[in-house]
Coordinates of C-alpha atoms in Angstrom, one line a residue:
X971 CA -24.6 2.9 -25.6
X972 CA -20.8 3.8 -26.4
X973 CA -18.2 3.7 -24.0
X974 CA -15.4 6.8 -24.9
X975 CA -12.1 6.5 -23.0
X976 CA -9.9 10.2 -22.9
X977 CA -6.7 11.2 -21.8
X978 CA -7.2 13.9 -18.6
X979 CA -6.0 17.0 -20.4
X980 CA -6.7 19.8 -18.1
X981 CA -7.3 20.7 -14.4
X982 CA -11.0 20.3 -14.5
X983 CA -10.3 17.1 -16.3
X984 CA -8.3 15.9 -12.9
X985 CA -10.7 17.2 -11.1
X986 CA -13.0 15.0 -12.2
X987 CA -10.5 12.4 -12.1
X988 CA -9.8 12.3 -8.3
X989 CA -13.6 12.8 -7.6
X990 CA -15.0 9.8 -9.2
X991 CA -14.6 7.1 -6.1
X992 CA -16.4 9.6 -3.6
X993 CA -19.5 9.2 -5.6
X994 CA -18.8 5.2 -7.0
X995 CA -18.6 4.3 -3.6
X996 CA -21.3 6.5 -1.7
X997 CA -23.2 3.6 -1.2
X998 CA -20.2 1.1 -0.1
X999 CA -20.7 0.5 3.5
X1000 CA -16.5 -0.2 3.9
X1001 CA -15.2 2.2 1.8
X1002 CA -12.7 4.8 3.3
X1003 CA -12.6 7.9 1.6
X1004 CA -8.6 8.9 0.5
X1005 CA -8.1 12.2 1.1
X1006 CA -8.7 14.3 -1.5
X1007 CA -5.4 16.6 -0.9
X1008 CA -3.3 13.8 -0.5
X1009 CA -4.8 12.3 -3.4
X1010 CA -3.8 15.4 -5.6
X1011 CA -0.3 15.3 -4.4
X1012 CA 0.0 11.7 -5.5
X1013 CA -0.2 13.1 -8.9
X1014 CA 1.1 16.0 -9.0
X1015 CA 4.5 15.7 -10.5
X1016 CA 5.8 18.8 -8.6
X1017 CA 5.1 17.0 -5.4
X1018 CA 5.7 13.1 -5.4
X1019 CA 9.1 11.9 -6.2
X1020 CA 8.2 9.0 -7.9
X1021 CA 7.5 11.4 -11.4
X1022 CA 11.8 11.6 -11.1
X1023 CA 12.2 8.1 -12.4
X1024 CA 8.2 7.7 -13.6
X1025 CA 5.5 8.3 -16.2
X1026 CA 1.5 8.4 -15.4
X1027 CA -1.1 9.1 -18.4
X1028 CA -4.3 9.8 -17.0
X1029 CA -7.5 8.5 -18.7
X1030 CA -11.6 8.9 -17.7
X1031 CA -14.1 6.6 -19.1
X1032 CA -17.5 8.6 -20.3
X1033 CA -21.1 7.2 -21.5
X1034 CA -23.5 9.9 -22.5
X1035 CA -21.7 12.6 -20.8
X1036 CA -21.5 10.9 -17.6
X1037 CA -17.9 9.5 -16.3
X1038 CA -18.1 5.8 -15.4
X1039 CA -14.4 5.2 -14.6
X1040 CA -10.9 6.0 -14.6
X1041 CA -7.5 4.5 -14.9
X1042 CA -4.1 5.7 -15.1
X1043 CA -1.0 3.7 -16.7
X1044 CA 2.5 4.4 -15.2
X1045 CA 5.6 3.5 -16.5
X1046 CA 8.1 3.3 -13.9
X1047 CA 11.5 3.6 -14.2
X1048 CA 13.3 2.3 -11.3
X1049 CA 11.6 -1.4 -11.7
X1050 CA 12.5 -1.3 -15.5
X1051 CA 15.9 -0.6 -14.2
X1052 CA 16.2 -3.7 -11.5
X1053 CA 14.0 -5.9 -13.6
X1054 CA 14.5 -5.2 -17.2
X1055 CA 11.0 -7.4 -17.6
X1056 CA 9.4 -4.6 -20.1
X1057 CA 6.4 -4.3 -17.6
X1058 CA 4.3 -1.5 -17.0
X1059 CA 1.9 -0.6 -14.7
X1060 CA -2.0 0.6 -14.4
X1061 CA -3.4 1.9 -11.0
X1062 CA -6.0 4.2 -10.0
X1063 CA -8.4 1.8 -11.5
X1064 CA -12.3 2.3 -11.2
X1065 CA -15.6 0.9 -12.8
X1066 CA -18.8 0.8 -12.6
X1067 CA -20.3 -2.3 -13.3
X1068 CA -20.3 -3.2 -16.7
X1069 CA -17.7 -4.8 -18.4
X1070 CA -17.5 -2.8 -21.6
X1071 CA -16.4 -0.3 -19.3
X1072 CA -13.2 -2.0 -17.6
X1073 CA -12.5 -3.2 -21.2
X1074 CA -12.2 0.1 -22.7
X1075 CA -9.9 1.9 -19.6
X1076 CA -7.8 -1.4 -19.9
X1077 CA -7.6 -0.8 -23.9
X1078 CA -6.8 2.8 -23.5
X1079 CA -3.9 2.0 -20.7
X1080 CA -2.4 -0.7 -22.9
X1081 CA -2.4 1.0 -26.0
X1082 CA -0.4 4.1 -24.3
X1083 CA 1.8 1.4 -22.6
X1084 CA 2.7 0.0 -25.6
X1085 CA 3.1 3.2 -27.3
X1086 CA 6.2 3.3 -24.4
X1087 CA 7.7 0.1 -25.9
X1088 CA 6.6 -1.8 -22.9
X1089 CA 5.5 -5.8 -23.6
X1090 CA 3.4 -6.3 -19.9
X1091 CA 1.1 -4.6 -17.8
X1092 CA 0.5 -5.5 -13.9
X1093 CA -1.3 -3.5 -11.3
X1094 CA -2.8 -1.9 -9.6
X1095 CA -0.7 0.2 -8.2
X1096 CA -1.0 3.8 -6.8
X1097 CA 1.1 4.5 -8.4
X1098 CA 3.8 1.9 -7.6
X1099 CA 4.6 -1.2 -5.4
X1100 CA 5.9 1.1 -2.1
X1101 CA 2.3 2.9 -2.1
X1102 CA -1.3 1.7 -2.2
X1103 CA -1.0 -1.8 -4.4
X1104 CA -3.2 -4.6 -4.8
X1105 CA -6.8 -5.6 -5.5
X1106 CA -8.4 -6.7 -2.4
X1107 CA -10.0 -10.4 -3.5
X1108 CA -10.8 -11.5 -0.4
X1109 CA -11.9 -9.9 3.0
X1110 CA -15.0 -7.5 2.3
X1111 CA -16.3 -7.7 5.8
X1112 CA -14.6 -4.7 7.7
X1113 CA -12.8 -1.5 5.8
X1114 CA -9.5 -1.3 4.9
X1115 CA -6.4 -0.5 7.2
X1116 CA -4.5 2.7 6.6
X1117 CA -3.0 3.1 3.2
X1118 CA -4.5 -0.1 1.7
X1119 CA -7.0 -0.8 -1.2
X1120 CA -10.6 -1.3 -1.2
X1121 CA -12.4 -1.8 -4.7
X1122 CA -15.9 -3.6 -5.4
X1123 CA -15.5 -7.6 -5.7
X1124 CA -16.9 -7.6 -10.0
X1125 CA -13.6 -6.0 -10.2
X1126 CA -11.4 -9.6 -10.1
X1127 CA -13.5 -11.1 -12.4
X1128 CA -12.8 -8.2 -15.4
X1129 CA -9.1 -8.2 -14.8
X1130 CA -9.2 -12.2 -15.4
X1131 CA -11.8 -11.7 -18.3
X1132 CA -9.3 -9.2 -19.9
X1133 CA -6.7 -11.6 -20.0
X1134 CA -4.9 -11.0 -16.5
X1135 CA -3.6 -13.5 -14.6
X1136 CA -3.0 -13.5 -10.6
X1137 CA 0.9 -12.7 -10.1
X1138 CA 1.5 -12.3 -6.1
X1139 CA -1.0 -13.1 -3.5
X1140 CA -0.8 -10.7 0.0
X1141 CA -2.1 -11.2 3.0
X1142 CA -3.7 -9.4 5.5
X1143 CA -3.5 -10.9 9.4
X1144 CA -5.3 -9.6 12.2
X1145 CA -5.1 -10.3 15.9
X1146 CA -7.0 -8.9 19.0
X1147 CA -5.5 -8.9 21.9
X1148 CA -8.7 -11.3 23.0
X1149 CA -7.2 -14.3 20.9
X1150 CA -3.2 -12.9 21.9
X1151 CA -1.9 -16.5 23.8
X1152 CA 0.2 -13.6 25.8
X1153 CA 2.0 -16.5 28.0
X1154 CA 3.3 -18.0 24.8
X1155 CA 4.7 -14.8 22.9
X1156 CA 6.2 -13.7 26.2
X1157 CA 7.9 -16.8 26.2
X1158 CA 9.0 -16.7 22.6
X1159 CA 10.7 -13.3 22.9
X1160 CA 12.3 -14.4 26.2
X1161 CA 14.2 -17.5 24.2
X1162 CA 15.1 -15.2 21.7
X1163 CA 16.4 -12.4 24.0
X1164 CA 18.5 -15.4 25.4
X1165 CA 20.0 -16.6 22.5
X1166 CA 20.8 -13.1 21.5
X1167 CA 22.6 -11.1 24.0
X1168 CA 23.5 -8.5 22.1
X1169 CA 20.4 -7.6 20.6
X1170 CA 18.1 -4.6 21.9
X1171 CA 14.9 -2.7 20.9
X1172 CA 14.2 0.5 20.8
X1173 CA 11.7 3.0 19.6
X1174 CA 12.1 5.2 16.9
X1175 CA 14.1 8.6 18.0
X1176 CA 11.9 11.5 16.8
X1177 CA 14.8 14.0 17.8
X1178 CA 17.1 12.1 15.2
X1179 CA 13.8 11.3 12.7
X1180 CA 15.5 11.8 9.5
X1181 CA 18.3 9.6 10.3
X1182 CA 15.9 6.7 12.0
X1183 CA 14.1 6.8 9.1
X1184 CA 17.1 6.7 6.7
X1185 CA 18.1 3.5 8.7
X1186 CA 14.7 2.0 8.5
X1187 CA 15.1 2.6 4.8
X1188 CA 18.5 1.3 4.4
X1189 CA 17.5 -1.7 6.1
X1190 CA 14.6 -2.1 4.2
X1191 CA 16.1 -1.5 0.3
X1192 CA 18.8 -4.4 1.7
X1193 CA 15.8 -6.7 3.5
X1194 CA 13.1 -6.7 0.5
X1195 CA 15.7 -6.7 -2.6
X1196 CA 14.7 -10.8 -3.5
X1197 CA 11.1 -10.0 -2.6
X1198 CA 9.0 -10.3 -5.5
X1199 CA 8.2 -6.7 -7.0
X1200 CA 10.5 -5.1 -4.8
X1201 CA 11.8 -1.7 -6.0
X1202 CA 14.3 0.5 -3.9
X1203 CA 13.0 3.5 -2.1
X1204 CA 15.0 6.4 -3.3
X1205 CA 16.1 8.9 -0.7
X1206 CA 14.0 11.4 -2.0
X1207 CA 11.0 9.0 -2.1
X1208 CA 11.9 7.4 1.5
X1209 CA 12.1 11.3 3.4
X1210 CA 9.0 12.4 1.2
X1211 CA 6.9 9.2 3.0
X1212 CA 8.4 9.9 6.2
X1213 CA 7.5 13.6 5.8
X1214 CA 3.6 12.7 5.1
X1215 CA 3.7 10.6 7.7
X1216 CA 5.1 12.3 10.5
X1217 CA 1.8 14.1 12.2
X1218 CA 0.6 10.1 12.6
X1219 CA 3.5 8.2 13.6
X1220 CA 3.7 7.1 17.3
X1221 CA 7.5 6.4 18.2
X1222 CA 6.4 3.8 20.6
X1223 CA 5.0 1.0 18.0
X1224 CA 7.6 2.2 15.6
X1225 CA 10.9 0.0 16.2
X1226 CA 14.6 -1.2 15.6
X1227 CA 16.1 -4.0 16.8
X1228 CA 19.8 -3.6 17.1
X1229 CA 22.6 -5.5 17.5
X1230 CA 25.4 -4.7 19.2
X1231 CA 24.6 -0.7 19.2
X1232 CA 23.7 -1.1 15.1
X1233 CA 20.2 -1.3 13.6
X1234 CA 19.6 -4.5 11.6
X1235 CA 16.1 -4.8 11.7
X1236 CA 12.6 -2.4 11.9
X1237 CA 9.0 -2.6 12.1
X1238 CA 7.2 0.5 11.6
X1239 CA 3.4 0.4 12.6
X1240 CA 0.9 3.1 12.3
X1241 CA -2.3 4.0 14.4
X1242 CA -5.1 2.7 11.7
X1243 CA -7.1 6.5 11.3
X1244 CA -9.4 4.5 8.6
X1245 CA -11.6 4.2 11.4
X1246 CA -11.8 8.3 11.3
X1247 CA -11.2 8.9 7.5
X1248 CA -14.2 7.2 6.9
X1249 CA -16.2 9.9 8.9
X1250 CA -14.7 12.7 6.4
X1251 CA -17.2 13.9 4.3
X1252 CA -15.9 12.6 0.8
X1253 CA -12.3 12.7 1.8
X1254 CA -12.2 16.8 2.7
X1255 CA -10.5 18.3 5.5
X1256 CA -12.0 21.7 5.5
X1257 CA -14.4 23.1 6.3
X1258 CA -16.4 20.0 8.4
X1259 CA -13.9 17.3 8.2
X1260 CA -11.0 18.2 10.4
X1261 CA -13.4 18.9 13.7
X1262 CA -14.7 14.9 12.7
X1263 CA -11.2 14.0 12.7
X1264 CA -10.1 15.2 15.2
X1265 CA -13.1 14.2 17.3
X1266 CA -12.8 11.0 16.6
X1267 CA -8.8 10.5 17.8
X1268 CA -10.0 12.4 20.4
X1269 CA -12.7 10.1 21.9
X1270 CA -10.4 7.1 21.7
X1271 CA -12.1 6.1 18.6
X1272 CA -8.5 4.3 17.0
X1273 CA -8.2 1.0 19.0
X1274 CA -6.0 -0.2 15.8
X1275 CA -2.5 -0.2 14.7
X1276 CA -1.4 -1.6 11.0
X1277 CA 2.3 -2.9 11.4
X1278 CA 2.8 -1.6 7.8
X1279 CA 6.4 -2.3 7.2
X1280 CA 9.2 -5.0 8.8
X1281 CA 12.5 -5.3 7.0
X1282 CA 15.4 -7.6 8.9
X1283 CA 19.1 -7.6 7.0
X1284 CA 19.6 -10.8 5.3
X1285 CA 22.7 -11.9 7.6
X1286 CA 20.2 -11.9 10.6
X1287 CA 17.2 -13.6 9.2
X1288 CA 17.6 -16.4 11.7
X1289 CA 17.7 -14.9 14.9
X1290 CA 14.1 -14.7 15.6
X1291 CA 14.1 -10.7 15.7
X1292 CA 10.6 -10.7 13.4
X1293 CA 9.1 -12.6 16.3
X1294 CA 10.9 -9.8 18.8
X1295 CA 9.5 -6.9 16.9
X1296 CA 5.9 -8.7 16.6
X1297 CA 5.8 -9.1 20.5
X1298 CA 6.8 -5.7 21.3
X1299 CA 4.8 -3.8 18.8
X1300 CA 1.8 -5.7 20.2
X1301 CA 3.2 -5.1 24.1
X1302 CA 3.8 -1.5 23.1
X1303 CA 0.5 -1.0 21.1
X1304 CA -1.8 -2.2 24.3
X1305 CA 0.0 -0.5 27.0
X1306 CA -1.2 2.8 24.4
X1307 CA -4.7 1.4 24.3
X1308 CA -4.7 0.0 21.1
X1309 CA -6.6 -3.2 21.1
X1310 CA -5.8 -5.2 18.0
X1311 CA -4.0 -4.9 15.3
X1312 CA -3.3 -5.7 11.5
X1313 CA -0.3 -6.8 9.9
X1314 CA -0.1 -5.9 6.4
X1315 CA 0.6 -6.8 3.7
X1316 CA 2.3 -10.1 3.9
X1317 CA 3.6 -12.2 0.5
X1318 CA 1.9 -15.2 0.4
X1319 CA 5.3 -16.7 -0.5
X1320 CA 7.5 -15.2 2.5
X1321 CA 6.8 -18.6 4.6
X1322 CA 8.7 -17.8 7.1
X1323 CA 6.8 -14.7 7.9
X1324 CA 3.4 -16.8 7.7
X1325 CA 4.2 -19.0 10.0
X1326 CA 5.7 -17.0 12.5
X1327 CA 2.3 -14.4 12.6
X1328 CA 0.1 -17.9 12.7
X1329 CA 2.6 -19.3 15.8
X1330 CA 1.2 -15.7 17.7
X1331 CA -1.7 -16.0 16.8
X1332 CA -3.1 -13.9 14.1
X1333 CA -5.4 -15.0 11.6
X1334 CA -5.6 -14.5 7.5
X1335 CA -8.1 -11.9 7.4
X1336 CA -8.3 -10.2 4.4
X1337 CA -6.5 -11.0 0.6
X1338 CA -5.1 -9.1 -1.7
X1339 CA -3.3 -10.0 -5.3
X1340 CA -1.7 -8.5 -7.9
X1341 CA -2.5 -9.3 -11.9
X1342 CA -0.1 -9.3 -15.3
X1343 CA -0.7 -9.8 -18.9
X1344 CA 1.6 -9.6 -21.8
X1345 CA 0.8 -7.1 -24.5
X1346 CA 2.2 -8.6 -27.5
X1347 CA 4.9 -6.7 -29.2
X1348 CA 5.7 -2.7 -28.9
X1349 CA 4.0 -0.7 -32.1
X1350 CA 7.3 1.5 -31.8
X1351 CA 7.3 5.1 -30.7
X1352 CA 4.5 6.6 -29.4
X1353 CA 1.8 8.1 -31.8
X1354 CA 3.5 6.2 -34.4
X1355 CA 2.9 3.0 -36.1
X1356 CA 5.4 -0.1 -37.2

């Protein structure tokens, strides 16, 4: 039977849209239900930032009047801007299994990016690289930490069958404080405290929160500009983030390292409420899901942090402050009564990094990659043909 791919047009039309994962993955033992109002905000371009400088086209795979996927393709302005590469994007990507399926969203996604005058596609992302981004490849075992990916494992194999090819590989490391050679890191940090005098931690200020975080974005834009896919937070898109995730940030595992009185380096970690997500029934809030919530934080059921983001200026890469940040979030996070935690996501070419979380002791846990294909040539203007 037919596969039919259509653009979302209407509200009910998004509806169905953001409620296809809560039944593709009702029998998924790992997945974490997104919230669904958070979710809608994502999209909504009089709500994320991102639609300033960015395009998303919505599309819903149907077979007998029954949806059986989704996909959206973004063109996004601020990486055209530093890169100049023609490449687009696709995100929001779900399938069932079956091939023709995945084929047809990845047509229809294509086709529109093309009709933009872009030449490549890469994804996912949700809907760019600062959000949820990757496909998880590797590391089905235990759900995902806050604000990452989980997808069904056919779904590597019909990017590669359409043509994609893997661009950036990210890891995922993960360390209990069980397997935590405590002696060693205190050491570590002790060596580098020595070396560097001048250099002090401190938590994040929530009575000066917009400027901390303005710092910690500074820092970061600077820190990540070489990274591969890097694209600048804007202000509006950094204070938007920080907005969303004030209610769930903890100051204490949420750091700068300064030198000399000015910030230079950050590592901003978050309490991993997956573990109580995944309790929501099909990502809602009201009217059952907030008492679950709630319960959950309540009964100590969080024993995870995700250090999400670490950005060090350039000028100071040397000075051992990612190994200072490490040991303090991890000091920090178990005085709290946090008992292990993930740190995500890591480029599997940032070496440096690597080696440093494997001399602490944390292990590769789960992997992630991103995918790109070319498109051949633009067909011109949209809706019209060359």
């Amino acid at each position: 039977m037919s596969v039919s791919v259509r653009r979302v047009q209407n509200g009910s039309d998004r509806r169905t849209f953001l409620d296809f994962p809560y039944a593709h993955y009702a029998g998924a033992t790992h997945f974490v239900p997104p919230l669904r109002m958070d979710q809608a905000n994502v999209l909504n371009p009089k709500k994320n930032p991102f639609f300033e400088h960015g395009e998303i086209e919505l599309f819903l795979a149907e077979r007998d009047g029954e949806t059986v996927g989704r996909i959206a393709a973004i063109k996004n302005g601020k990486h055209l801007e530093k890169y100049a590469d023609g490449n687009g994007f696709f995100g929001f990507f779900e399938t069932v299994e079956d091939y023709a399926v995945a084929e047809a969203l990845l047509d229809a996604a294509s086709d529109w990016l093309r009709g933009k005058g872009l030449t490549g596609m890469r994804g996912p992302t949700n809907p760019s690289m600062n959000d949820v981004a990757g496909l998880l490849v590797d590391g089905f075992h235990r759900p995902p930490a806050i604000l990452l990916p989980y997808n069904y494992p056919y779904y590597e194999e019909y990017l590669t069958r359409y043509g994609f090819e893997r661009a950036m590989t990210m890891w995922a490391f993960y360390v209990h404080e069980a397997y935590i050679n405590a002696a060693r890191m205190e050491r570590g940090a002790q060596i580098v405290q020595r070396r560097n005098p001048g250099v002090t931690i401190r938590t994040l200020d929530m009575n000066r929160f917009d400027e901390d975080i303005a710092a910690a974005m500074r820092i970061y834009n600077v820190a990540w500009a070489e990274n591969w896919g890097h694209v600048p937070y804007t202000e509006h898109e950094a204070l938007h983030l920080a907005k969303e995730l004030k209610p769930v940030i903890e100051k204490d595992i949420f750091l700068f390292a300064e030198l000399n009185g000015e910030p230079v380096a950050f590592a901003a970690s978050l309490p991993n409420l997956n573990r109580a997500l995944k309790k929501l029934p099909k990502g809602r809030l009201l009217p059952l899901g907030l008492p679950k919530l709630l319960g959950t934080i309540k009964a100590g059921g969080i024993y995870e942090i995700r250090m999400a983001l670490m950005g060090i200026l350039p000028e100071h890469r040397n000075l051992g402050l990612d190994a200072l940040l490490i040991h303090h979030t991890i000091v920090n996070g178990r005085e709290m009564g946090y008992e292990a935690a993930e740190l995500s996501w890591v480029l599997d070419n940032n070496a440096s990094l690597v080696n440093s979380l494997e001399k602490l002791g944390c292990a590769r846990d789960k992997e992630y990659a991103m995918f790109e294909k070319g498109l051949g040539a633009p067909r011109g203007p949209e809706g019209s043909e060359d």
